[in-house]
XYZ file of C-alpha atoms in Angstrom:
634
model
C 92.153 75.177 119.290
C 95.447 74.614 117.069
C 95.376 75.275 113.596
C 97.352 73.432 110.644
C 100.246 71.922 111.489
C 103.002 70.267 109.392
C 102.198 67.997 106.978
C 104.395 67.714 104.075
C 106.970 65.434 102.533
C 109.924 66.939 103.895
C 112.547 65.053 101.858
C 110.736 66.280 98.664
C 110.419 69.825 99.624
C 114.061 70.211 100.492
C 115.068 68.607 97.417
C 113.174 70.955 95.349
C 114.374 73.455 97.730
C 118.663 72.295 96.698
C 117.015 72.358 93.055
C 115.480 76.252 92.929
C 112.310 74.783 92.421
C 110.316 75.447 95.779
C 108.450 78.981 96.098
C 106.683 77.811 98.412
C 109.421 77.006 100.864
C 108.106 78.739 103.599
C 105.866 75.889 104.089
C 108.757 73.715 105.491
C 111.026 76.038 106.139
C 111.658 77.925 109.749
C 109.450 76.474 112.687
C 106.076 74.568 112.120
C 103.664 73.044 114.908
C 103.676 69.654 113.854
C 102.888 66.143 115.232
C 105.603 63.331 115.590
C 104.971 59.824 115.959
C 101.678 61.041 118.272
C 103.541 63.766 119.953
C 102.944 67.467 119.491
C 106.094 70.041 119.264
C 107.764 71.977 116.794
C 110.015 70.971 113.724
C 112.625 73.500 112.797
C 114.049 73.315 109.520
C 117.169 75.822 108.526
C 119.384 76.133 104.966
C 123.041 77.146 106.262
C 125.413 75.139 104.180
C 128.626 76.090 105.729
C 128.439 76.257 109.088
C 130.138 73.218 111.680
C 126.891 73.008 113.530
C 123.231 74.599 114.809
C 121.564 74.173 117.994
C 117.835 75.834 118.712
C 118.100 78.021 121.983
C 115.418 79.761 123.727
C 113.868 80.389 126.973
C 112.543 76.650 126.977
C 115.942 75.360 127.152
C 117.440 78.087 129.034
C 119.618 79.310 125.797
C 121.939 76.331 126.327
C 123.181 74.797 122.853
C 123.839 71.303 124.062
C 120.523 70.403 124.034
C 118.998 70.949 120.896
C 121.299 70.194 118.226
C 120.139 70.305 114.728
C 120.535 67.482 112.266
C 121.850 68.152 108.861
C 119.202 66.331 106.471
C 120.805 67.107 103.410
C 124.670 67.487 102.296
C 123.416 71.070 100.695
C 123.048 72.383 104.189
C 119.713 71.542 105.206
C 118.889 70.989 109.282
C 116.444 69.492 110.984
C 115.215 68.911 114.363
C 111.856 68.009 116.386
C 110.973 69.574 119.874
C 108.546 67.875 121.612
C 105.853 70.613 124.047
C 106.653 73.665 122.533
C 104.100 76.086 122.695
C 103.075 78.650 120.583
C 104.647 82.349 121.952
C 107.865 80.541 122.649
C 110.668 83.151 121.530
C 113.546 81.078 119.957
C 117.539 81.745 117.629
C 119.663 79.501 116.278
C 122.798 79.143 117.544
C 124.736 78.612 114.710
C 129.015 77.536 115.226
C 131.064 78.432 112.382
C 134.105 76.462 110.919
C 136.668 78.079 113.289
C 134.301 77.737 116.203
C 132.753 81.032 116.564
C 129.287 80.779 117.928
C 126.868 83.304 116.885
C 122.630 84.352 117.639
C 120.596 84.350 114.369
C 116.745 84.709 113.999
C 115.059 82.295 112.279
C 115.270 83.621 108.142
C 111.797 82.105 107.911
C 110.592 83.277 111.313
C 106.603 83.996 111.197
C 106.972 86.573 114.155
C 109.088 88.330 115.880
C 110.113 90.181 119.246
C 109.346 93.828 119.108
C 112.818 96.211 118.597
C 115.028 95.945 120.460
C 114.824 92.914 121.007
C 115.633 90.462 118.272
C 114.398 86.781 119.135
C 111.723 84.928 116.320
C 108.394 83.583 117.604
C 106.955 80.358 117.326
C 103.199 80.990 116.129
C 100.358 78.435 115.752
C 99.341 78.670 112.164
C 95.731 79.410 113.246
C 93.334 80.208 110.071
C 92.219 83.665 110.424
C 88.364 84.058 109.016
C 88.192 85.849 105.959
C 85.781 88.121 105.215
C 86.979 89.453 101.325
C 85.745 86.675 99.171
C 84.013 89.343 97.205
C 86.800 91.434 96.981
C 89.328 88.519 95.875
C 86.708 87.263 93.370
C 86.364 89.964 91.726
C 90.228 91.222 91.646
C 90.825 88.382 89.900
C 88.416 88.952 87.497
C 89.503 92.605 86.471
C 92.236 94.201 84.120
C 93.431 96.336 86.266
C 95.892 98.091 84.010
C 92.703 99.017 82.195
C 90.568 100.478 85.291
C 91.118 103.490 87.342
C 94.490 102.835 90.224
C 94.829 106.312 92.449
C 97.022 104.845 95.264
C 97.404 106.620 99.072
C 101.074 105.943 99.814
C 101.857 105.996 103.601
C 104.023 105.071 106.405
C 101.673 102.935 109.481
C 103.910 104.683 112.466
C 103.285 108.138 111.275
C 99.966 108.473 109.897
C 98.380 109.455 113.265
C 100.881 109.299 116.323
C 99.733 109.116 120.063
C 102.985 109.318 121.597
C 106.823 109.758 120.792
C 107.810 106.263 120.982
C 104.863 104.609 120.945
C 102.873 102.510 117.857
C 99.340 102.189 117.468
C 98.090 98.795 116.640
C 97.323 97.316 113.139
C 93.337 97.486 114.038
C 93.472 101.195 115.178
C 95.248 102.462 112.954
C 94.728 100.303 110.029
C 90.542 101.587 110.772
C 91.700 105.399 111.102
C 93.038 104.517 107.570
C 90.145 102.836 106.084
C 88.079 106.080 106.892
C 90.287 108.653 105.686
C 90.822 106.679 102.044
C 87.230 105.461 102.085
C 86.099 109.244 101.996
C 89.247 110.456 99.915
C 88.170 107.650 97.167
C 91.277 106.255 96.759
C 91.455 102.723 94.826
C 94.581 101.611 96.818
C 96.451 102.202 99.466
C 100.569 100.985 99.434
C 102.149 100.849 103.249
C 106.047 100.987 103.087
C 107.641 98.155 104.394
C 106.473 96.247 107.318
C 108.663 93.030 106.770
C 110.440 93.282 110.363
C 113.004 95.671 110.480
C 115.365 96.269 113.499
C 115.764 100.238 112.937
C 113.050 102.637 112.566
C 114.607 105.252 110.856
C 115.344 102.865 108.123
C 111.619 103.357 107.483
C 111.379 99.295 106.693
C 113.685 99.303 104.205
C 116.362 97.628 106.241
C 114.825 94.494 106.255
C 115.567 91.156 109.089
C 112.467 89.004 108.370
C 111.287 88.474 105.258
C 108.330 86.481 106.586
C 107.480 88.401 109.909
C 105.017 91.570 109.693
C 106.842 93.828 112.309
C 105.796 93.652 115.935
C 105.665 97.108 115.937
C 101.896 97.096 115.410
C 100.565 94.087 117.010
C 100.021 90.174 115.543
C 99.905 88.458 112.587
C 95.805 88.433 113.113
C 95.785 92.482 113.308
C 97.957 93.025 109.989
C 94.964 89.976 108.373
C 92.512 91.741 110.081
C 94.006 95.434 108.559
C 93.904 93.780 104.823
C 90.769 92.133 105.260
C 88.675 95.549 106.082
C 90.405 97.331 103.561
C 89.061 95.057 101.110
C 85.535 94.852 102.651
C 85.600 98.548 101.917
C 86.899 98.192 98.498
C 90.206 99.282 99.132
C 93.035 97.639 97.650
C 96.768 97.001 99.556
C 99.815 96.884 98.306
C 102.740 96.042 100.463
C 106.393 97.536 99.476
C 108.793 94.700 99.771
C 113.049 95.127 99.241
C 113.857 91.967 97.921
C 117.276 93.594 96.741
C 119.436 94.200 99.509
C 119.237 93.565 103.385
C 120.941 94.799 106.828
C 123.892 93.640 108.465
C 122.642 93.445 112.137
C 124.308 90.750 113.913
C 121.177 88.620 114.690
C 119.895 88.891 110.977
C 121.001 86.834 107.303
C 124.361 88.814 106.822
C 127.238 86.141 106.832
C 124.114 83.995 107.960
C 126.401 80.638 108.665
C 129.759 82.109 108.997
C 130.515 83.059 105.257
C 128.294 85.032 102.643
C 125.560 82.984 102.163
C 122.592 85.370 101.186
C 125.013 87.683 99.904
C 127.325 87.647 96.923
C 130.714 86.094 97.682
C 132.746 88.802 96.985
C 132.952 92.079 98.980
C 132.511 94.362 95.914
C 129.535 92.023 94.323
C 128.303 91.778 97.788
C 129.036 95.638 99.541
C 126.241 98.728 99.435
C 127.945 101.307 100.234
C 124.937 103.665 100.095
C 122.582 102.130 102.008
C 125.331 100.547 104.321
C 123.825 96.890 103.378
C 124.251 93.583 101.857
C 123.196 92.673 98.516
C 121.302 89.137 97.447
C 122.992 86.623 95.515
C 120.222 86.925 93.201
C 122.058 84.240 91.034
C 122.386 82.218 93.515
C 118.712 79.429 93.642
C 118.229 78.978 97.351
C 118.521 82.701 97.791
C 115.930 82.946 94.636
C 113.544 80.572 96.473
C 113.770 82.354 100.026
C 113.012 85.911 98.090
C 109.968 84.296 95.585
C 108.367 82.428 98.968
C 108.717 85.532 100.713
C 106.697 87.331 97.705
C 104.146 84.663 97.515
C 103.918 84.096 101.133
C 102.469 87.658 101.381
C 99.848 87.325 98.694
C 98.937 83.700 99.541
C 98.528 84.210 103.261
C 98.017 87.946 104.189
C 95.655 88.676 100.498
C 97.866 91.669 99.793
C 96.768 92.868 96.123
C 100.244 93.318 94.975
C 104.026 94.712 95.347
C 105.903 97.223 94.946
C 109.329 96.403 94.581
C 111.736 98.695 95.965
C 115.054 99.680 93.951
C 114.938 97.491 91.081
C 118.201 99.439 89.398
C 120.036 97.834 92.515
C 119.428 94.653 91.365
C 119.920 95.446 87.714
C 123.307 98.010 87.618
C 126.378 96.329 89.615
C 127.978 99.611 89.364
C 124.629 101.550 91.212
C 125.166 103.943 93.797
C 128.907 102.818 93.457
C 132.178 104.537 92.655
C 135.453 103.345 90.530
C 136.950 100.309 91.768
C 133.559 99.583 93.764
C 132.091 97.240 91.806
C 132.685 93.794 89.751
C 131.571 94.005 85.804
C 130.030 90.926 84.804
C 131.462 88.271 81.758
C 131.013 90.367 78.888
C 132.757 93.561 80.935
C 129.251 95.270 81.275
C 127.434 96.858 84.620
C 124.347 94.633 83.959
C 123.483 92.075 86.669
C 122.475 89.352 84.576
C 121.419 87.430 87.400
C 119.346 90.462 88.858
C 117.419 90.790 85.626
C 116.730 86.867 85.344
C 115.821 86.760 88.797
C 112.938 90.072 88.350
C 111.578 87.976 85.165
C 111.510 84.879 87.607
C 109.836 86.774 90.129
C 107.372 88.444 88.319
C 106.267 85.413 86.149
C 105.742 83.226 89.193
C 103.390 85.893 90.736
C 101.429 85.888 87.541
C 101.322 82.210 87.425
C 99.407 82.580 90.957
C 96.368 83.806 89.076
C 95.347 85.893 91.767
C 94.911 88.952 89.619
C 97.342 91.325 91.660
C 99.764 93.980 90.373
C 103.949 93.942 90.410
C 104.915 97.552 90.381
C 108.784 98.523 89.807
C 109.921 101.489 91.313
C 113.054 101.979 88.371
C 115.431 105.166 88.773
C 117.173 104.523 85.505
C 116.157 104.491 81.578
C 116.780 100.681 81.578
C 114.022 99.117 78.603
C 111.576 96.609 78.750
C 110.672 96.613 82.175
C 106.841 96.322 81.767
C 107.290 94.394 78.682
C 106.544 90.098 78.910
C 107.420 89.635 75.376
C 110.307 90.888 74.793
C 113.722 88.541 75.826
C 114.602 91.685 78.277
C 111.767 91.974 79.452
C 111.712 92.190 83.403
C 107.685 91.488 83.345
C 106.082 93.959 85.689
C 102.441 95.102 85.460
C 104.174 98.936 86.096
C 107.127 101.598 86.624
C 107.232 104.098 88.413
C 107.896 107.322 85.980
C 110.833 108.570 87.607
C 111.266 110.883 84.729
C 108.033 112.361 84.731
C 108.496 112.859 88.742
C 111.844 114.891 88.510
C 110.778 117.202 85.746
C 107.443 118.457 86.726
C 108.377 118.713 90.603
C 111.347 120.501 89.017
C 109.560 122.917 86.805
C 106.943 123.869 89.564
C 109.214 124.592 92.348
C 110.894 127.323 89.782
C 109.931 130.961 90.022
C 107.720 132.793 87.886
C 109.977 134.376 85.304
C 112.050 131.239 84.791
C 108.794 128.617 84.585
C 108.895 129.950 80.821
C 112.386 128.787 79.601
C 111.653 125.159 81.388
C 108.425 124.646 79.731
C 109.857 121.703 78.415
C 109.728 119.959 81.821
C 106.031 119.649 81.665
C 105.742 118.565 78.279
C 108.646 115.705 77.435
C 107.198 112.998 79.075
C 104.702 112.396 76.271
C 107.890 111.653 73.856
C 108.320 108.723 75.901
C 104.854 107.870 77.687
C 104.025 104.885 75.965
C 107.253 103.016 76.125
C 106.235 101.578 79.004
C 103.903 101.732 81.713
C 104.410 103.931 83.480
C 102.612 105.167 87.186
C 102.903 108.577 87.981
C 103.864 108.864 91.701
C 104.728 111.395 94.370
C 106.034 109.101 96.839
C 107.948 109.384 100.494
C 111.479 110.234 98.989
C 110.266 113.435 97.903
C 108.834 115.311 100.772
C 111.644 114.847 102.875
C 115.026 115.288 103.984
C 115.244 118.847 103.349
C 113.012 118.743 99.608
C 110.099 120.099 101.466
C 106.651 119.108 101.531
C 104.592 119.353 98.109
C 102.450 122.264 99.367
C 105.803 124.096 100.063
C 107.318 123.186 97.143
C 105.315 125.885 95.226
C 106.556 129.403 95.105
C 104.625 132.606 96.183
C 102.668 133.294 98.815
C 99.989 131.136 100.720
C 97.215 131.505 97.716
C 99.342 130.888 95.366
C 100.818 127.942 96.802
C 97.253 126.390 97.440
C 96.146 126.978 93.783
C 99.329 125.708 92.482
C 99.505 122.849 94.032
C 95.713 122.278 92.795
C 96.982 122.602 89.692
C 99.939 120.754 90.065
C 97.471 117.765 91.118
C 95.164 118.060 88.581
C 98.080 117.868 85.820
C 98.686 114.703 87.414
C 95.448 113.166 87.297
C 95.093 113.889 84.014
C 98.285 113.279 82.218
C 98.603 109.113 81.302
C 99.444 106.606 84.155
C 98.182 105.148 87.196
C 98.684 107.599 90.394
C 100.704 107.603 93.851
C 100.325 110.134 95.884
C 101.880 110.446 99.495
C 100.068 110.798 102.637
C 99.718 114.777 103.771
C 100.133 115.707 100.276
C 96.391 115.324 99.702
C 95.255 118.271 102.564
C 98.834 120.599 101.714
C 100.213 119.520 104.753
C 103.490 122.725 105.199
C 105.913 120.335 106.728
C 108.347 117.501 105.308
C 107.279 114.079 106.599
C 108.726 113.799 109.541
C 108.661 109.376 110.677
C 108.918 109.968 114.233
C 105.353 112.269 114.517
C 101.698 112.020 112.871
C 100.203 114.034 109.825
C 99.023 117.494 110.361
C 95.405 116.849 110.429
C 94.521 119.420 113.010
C 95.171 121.836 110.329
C 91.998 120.917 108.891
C 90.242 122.448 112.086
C 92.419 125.787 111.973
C 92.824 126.786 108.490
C 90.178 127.082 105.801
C 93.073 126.809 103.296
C 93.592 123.050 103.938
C 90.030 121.767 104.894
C 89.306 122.723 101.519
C 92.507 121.329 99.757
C 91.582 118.027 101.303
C 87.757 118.587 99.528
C 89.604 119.418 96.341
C 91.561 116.548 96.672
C 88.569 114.144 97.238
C 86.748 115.512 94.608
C 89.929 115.058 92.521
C 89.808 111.361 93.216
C 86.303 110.712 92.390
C 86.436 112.988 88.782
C 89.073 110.513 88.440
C 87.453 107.202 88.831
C 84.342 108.362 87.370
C 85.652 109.653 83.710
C 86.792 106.550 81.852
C 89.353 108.677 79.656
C 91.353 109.530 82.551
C 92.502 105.296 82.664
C 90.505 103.152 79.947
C 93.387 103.743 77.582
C 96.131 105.036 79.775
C 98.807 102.947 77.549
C 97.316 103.724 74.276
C 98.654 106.840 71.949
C 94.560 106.661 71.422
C 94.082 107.821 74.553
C 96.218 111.451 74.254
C 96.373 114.167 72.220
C 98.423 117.646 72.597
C 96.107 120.978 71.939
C 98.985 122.776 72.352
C 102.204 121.446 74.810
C 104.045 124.397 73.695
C 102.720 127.478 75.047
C 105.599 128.359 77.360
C 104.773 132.246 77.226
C 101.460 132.123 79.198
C 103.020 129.105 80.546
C 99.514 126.892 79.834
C 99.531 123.137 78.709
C 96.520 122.078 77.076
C 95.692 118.578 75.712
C 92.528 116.090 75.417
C 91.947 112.488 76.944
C 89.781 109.965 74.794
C 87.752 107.098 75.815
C 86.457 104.294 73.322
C 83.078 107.024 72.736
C 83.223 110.249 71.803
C 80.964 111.456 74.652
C 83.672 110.202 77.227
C 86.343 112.878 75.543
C 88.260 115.435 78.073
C 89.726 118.486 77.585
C 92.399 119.211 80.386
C 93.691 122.916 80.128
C 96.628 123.585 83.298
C 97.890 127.393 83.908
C 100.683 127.600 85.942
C 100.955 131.278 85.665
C 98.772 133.612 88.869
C 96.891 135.159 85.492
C 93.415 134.881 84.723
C 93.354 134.432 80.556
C 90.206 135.853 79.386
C 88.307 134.835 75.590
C 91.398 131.655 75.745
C 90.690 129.811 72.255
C 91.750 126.592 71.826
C 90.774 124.029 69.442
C 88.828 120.812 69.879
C 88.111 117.667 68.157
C 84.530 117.876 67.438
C 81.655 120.075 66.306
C 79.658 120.135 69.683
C 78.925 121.468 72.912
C 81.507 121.376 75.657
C 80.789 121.767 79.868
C 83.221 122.340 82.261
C 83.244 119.356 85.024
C 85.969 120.293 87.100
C 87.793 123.816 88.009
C 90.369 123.770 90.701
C 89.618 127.638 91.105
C 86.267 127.004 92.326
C 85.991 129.200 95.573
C 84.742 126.106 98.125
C 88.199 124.931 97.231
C 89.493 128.396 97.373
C 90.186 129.661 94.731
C 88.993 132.945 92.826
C 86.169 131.370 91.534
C 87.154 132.130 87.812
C 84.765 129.539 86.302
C 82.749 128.673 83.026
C 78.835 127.754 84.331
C 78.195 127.491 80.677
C 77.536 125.364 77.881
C 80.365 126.457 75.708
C 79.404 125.731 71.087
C 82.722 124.850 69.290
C 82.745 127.082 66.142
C 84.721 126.867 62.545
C 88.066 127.928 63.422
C 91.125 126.147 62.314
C 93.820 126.300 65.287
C 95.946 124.028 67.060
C 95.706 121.409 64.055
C 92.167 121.607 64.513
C 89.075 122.503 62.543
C 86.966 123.541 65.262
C 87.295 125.913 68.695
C 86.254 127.101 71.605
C 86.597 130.135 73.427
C 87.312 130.214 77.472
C 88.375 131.307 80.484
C 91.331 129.946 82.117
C 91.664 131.136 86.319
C 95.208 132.029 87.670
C 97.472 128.564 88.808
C 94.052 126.800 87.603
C 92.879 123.644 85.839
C 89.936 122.915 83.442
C 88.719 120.308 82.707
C 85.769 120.340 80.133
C 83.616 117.349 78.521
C 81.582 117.010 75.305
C 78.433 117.389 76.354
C 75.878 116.870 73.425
């Protein structure tokens, strides 16, 4: 049976298209089933405004560009053109002849699927309605504050979570179910994949990107990746896709020098030119480019349900001197490094998304100090839901990877993040970029020997889940996986079977994850000052951090106390808030996640005793590289 085929006004859409005023372009755009004066084919539609001509070549016409020679519809370098009998599967370019008569291959910009690497052809696909199952799930997403509810996302990478063979990919299905069961027991809210937008190299991890509307062959058909999303959400998993809407590869076949001259790109080499990342930058002043990036966006939430985005190097798109040297880059009018036309385009972006209604999350993943990036009031504001604390990230991994003796003249690493936590909001994440290339994995991160390394990083964790923000974790980093992520192989999860140490790491972690969704004060008010409050940040001798998390009661109140220091403190007095009784919930020294078992089974009575600004204290016991957690419990 077919499903929808082209219907639309086409004259409108590509005048709102010329204008900057059509996100939804992908609806006209690229190749569409359609019917034609009673005949059923194909209509390809293509911006490339300075090209001589355009032909559509494929298998059907034996790659000759005589036959099938685009129209152009529309002096701002729209073409058109109708195949009759083309099938759905069909692989297809456009041939596209520059001004001095150069004829090059280019996939379709708006292509819907594509050949797997290395081959580089798009894919005609029948638009076929794939049956939802998540009505639930999308009901009640839009219904929720999320910024106000408990987000602990599993970061991960499809090709290497589990790996059969070398070069080989498991499909969406398999390994999108292998997924749902390991987050569904972790208790994980969300899971983010890294890019699956196709991308023609795979060490780029998806970063690299060639279609912007095409989930990569890699792992099987459009209907697998729905079918991945759809059981996430039937199992109350949210999925959030990470998109690069900043910069793009220059493989021949993809949208570098698209119709002979920079047409995605800036016009000018230095504008245009990452020398970093070996790419292209967007025009992201320029409106057509602005409508193919906000489609793409939308196109993702609108047709494949994902619950939000992650956008990938937002200083790129902000700096025009990033990643660049003297007498790289271009300042703009007023002599600056600020891409004005980045930042407009990230407050365009994110305030169409909103406008969807659908109740999903824009998260910016921001290497820089730059202001007002969560912020929809202010006139800078870039209006994303969150940023990723970068900040936060480089001090603490700093600070734990030091050695004993030294952890006490960088206790400031652990503590300054709180002089700036509520400027924006912020997500606390451990992500890809730093368990690899030579940084280590987080287990091995932490000094001393094995024990030591387990507790810390239980520590480590549990200063995580308990300092304000939302959480990203990466994949391995949840069982202490000893080796760097590696794209080409699977996780360790064997380990699990040989080594008590990380079976009950991953248990820790789990537990981790539900304490965390089930105690209000570690979210409800992760972006109020209400919400926090120092015991004492300063204790850099015995190298302890001790604070409190509130919730809108009393009864929900926390007291998180972190010791990064192998010593067991014995009659520790701290002070609390109120004149009660106080129970430890969670101990990462517990010996089923093995540690020393240096825990409290008691009810602990706060007493008269002015310390830490506080009228009233308690007296406890804090294990070696261990967290407490207590709770009022009256």
């Amino acid at each position: 049976m077919r499903g929808k085929f082209l219907k639309i006004n086409l004259e409108k859409e590509i005048n709102q298209f010329i204008q900057g005023k059509n996100y939804y372009s992908y609806k006209f755009m690229g190749a569409h089933l359609a019917e034609e004066n009673g005949v059923m084919g194909y209509r390809f539609t293509l911006w490339a405004p300075r090209c001589k001509s355009i032909s559509v070549v494929g298998d059907f016409n034996n790659w000759d560009g005589t036959l099938n020679t685009m129209v152009k519809v529309h002096e701002g370098g729209i073409w058109s053109i109708f195949i009759e009998g083309l099938e759905p599967g069909e692989i297809y370019k456009y041939e596209i002849t520059h001004k001095d008569g150069k004829k090059v291959l280019k996939a379709d910009p708006y292509g819907f699927y594509s050949e797997k690497r290395p081959n580089t052809a798009s894919i005609l696909v029948d638009s076929c309605t794939y049956p939802w199952g998540d009505g639930r799930w999308i009901g009640k997403r839009r219904r929720s504050d999320i910024l106000n509810g408990p987000v602990n996302i599993y970061e991960l990478h499809l090709g290497s979570f589990i790996k059969e063979s070398e070069n080989g990919f498991l499909n969406y299905k398999e390994i999108g179910q292998a997924i749902i069961n390991h987050v569904k027991l972790m208790g994980y809210t969300h899971i983010e994949i890294m890019p699956i937008t196709e991308y023609p190299l795979d060490d780029s991890w998806g970063y690299q990107v060639t279609g912007y509307f095409s989930p990569t062959s890699r792992y099987g058909t459009i209907e697998d990746l729905k079918w991945f999303i759809d059981h996430c959400h039937r199992s109350n998993i949210g999925i959030i896709l990470d998109w690069v809407p900043g910069h793009f590869c220059k493989d021949q076949h993809g949208l570098f020098m698209f119709d002979g001259a920079q047409q995605y790109e800036y016009d000018d080499f230095k504008m245009y030119n990452n020398p970093g990342w070996g790419t292209a930058n967007f025009n992201l002043s320029k409106t057509e480019v602005r409508n193919f990036l906000i489609s793409s966006a939308i196109y993702w939430i609108k047709e494949f349900h994902f619950d939000g985005i992650r956008i990938d190097a937002v200083s790129n798109m902000v700096y025009l001197d990033f990643g660049k040297g003297p007498g790289q880059w271009l300042p703009n009018e007023d002599g600056g490094n600020v891409n004005y036309g980045g930042k407009e385009f990230l407050r365009l972006l994110n305030e169409e998304l909103h406008n969807l209604n659908e109740g999903i999350i824009t998260i910016a993943e921001e290497s820089t100090a730059l202001a007002y990036v969560t912020s929809k009031e202010e006139q800078e504001g870039l209006g994303f839901d969150l940023k990723w604390n970068m900040g936060w990230m480089n001090d603490t991994l700093k600070y734990v990877e030091l050695q004993e003796e030294d952890k006490k003249f960088n206790h400031n690493l652990m503590n300054f993040s709180m002089m700036y936590a509520y400027y924006e909001k912020f997500m606390l994440a451990i992500s890809h970029d730093e368990v690899v290339y030579g940084k280590k994995s987080l287990f091995n991160k932490m000094p001393g020997d094995r024990w030591q390394k387990f507790a810390a990083l239980r520590c480590y964790l549990t200063f995580m889940y308990c300092h304000p923000g939302k959480k990203t974790l990466f994949m391995g980093s949840e069982f202490g996986q000893f080796s760097e992520w590696y794209f080409k192989g699977g996780l360790d999860f064997h380990l699990m079977d040989m080594d008590e140490g990380h079976k009950n790491t991953l248990s820790f972690t789990k537990e981790l994850n539900n304490l965390y969704k089930g105690e209000e004060a570690l979210w409800k008010l992760d972006f109020d000052p209400k919400g926090f409050k120092w015991i004492d940040p300063d204790n850099n001798q015995q190298r302890v951090l001790s604070f409190i998390r509130y919730g809108d009661k009393m009864e929900d109140t926390l007291i998180i106390v972190c010791n990064f220091a192998p010593i067991t403190y014995y009659d520790f007095k701290i002070g609390v808030p109120y004149n009660c009784c106080y129970k430890e919930v969670f101990n990462s020294d517990e010996k089923r996640f093995g540690g020393a078992g240096e825990i409290m089974a008691e009810v602990l009575f706060s007493v008269k005793d002015y310390i830490h600004g506080m009228e009233q204290s308690i007296t406890i016991k804090v294990p070696p590289l261990g967290a407490v957690i207590l709770k009022v419990n009256n």
